[in-house]
PDB file of C-alpha atoms in Angstrom:
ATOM      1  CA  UNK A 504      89.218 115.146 114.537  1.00 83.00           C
ATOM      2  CA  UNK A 505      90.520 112.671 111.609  1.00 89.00           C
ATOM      3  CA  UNK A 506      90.073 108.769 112.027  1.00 94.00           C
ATOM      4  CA  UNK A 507      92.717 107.181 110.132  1.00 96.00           C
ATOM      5  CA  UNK A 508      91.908 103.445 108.801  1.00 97.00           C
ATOM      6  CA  UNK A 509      94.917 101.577 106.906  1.00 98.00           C
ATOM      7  CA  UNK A 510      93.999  98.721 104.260  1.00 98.00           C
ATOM      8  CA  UNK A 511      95.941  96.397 101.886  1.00 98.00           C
ATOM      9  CA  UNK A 512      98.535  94.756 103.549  1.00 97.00           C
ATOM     10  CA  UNK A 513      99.134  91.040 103.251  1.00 97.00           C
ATOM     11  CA  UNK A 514     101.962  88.093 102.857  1.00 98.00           C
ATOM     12  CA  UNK A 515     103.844  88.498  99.376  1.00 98.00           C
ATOM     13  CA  UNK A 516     106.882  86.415  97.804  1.00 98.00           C
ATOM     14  CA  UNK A 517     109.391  89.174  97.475  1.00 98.00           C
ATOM     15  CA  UNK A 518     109.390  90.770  93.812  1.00 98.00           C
ATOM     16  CA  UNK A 519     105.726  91.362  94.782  1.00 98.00           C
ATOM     17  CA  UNK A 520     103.595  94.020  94.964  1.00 98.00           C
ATOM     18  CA  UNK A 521     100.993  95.569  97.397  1.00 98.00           C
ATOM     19  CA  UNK A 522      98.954  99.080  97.605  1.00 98.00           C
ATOM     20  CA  UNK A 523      97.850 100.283 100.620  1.00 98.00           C
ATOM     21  CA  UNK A 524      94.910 102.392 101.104  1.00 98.00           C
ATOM     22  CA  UNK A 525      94.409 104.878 104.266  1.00 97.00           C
ATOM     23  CA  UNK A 526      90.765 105.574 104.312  1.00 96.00           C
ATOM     24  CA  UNK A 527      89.937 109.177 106.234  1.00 94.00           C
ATOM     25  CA  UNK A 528      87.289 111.144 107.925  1.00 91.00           C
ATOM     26  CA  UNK A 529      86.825 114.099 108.362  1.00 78.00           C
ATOM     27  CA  UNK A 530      86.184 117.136 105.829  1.00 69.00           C
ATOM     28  CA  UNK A 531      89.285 118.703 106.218  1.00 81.00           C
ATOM     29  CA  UNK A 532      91.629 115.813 105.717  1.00 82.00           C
ATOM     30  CA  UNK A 533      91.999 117.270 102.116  1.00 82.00           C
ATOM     31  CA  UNK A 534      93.572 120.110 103.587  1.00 87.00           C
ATOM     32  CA  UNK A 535      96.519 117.568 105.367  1.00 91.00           C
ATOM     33  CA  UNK A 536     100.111 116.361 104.289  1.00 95.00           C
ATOM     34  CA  UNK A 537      99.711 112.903 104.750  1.00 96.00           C
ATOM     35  CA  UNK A 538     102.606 110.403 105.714  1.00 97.00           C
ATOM     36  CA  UNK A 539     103.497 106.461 105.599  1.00 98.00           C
ATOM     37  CA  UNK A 540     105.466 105.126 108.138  1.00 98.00           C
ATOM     38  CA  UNK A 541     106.699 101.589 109.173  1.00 98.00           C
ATOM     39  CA  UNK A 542     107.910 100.024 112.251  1.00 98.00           C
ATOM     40  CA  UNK A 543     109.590  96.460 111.203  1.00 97.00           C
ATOM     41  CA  UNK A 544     110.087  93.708 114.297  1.00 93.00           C
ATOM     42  CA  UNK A 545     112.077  94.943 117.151  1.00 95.00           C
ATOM     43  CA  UNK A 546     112.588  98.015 115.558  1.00 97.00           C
ATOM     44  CA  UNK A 547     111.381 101.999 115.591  1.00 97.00           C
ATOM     45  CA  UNK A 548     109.043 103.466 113.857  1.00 98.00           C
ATOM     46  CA  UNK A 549     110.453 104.711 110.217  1.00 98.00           C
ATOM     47  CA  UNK A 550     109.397 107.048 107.570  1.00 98.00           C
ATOM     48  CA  UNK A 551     108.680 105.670 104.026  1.00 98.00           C
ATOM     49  CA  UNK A 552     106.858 108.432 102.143  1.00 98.00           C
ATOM     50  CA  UNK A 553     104.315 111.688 102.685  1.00 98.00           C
ATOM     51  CA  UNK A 554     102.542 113.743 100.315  1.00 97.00           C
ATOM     52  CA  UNK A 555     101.404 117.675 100.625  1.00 95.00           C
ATOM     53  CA  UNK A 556      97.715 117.882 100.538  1.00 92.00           C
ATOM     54  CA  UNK A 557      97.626 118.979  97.182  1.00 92.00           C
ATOM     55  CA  UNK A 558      99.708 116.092  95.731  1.00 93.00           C
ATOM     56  CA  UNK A 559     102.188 118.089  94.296  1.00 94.00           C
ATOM     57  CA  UNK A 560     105.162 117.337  96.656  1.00 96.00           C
ATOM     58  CA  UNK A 561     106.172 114.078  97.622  1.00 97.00           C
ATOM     59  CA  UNK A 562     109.154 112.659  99.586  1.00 98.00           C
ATOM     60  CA  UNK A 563     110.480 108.946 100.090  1.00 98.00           C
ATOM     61  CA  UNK A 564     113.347 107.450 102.004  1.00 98.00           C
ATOM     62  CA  UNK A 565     116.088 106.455 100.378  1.00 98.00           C
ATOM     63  CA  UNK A 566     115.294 102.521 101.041  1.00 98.00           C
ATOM     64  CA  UNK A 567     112.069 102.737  99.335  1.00 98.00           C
ATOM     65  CA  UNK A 568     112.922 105.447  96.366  1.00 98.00           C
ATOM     66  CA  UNK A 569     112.046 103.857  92.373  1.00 97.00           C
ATOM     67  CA  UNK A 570     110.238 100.905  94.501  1.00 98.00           C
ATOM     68  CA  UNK A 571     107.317 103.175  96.693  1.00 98.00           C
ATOM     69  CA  UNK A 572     104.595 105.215  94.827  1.00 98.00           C
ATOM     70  CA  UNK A 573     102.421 107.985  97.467  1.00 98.00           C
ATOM     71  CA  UNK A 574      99.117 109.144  95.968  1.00 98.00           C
ATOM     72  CA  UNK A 575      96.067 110.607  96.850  1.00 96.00           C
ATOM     73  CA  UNK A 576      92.374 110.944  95.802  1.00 95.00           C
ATOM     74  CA  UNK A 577      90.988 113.973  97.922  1.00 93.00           C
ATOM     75  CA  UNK A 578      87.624 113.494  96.468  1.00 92.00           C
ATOM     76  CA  UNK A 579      87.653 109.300  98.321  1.00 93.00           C
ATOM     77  CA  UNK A 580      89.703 110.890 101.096  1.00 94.00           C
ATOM     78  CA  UNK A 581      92.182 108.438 100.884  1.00 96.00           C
ATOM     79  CA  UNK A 582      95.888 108.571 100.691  1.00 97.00           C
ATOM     80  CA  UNK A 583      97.777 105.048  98.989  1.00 98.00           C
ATOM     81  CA  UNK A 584     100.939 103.388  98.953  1.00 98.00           C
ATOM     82  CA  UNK A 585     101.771 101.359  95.721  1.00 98.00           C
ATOM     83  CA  UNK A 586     104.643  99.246  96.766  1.00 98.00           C
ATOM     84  CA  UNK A 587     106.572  97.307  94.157  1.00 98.00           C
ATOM     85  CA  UNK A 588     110.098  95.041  94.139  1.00 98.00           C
ATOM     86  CA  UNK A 589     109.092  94.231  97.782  1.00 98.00           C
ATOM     87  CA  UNK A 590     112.208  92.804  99.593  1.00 98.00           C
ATOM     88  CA  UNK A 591     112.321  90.682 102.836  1.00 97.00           C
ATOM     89  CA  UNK A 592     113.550  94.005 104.581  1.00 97.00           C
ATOM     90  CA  UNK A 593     110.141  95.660 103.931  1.00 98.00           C
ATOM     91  CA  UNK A 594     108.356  93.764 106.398  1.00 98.00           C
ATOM     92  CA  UNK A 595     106.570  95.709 108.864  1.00 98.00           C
ATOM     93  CA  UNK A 596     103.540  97.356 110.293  1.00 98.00           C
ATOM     94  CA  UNK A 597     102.527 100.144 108.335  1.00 98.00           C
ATOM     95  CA  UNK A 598     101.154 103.145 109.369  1.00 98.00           C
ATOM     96  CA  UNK A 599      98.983 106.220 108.172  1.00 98.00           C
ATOM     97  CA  UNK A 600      99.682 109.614 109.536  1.00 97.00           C
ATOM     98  CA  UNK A 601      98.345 113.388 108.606  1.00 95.00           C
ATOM     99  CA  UNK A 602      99.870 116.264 109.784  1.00 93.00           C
ATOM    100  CA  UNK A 603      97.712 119.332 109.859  1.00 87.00           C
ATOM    101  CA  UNK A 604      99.982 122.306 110.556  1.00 77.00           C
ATOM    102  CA  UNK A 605     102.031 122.000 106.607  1.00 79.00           C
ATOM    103  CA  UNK A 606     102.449 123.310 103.812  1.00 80.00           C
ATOM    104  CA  UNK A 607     104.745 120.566 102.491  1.00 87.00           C
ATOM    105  CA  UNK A 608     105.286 117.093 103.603  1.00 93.00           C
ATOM    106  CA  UNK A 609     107.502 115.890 106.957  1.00 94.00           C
ATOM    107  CA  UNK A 610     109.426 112.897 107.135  1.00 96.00           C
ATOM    108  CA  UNK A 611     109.403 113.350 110.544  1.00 95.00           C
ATOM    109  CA  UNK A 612     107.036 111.412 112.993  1.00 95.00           C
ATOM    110  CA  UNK A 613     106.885 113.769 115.890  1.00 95.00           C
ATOM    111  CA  UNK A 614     104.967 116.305 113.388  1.00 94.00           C
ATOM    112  CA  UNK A 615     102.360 113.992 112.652  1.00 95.00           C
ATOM    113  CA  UNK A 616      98.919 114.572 114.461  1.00 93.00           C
ATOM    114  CA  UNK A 617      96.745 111.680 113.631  1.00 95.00           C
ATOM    115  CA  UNK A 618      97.839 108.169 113.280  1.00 97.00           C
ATOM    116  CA  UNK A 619      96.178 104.680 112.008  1.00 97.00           C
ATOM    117  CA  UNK A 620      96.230 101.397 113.711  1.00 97.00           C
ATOM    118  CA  UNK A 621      98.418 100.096 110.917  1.00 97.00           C
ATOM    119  CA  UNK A 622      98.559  96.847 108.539  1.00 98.00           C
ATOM    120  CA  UNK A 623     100.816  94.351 108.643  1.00 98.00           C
ATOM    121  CA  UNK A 624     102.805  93.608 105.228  1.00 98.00           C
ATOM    122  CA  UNK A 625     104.999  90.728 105.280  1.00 98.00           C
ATOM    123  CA  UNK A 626     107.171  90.057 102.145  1.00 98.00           C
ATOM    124  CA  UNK A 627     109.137  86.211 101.931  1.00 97.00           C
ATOM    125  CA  UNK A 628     112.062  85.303 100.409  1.00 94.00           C
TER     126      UNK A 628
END
């Protein structure tokens, strides 16, 4: 089993920045492709970024490329989101996800095993 515990979000003044953290347990979460994902007001859950377990590979959505950073520090067990330039649009809960059958990173939700309660980011304009 993997708990999943998101961190970091807040209310910004768009141009701001935020990092989330997603805190893990579990010894094998080193071993997982690990995913962000965002569901704004009213809407469906949405990919942002993942990363492979080694780090190595990373994907974004298009909305989020030049402006997202995914990292990870398998040694803290923790996977982060360094979001700068945030816009109005990125308002959402966010949400931490590992997937434990990959070898590189999905940007789909339906492969995604363990999932976070989320953090709420807002961003005004």
């Amino acid at each position: 089993q993997v708990q999943l515990v998101e961190s970091g979000g807040g209310l910004v003044q768009a141009g701001g920045s935020l990092r989330l953290s997603c805190a893990a347990s579990g010894r094998t979460f080193s071993r997982y492709s690990t995913g962000w994902f965002r569901q704004p007001p009213g809407k469906e859950r949405e990919f942002v970024a993942a990363i492979s377990w080694s780090g190595f590979s990373k994907i974004y959505a298009d909305s989020v490329k030049g402006r997202f950073t995914i990292s990870r520090d398998n040694a803290k067990n923790t996977v982060y989101l360094q979001m700068n330039s945030l816009k109005p649009e990125d308002t959402a809960v966010y949400y931490c996800a590992a997937e434990t059958d990959s070898t590189y990173p999905s940007s789909k939700k339906g492969e995604f095993d363990y999932w976070g309660q989320g953090t709420q980011v807002t961003v005004s304009s």
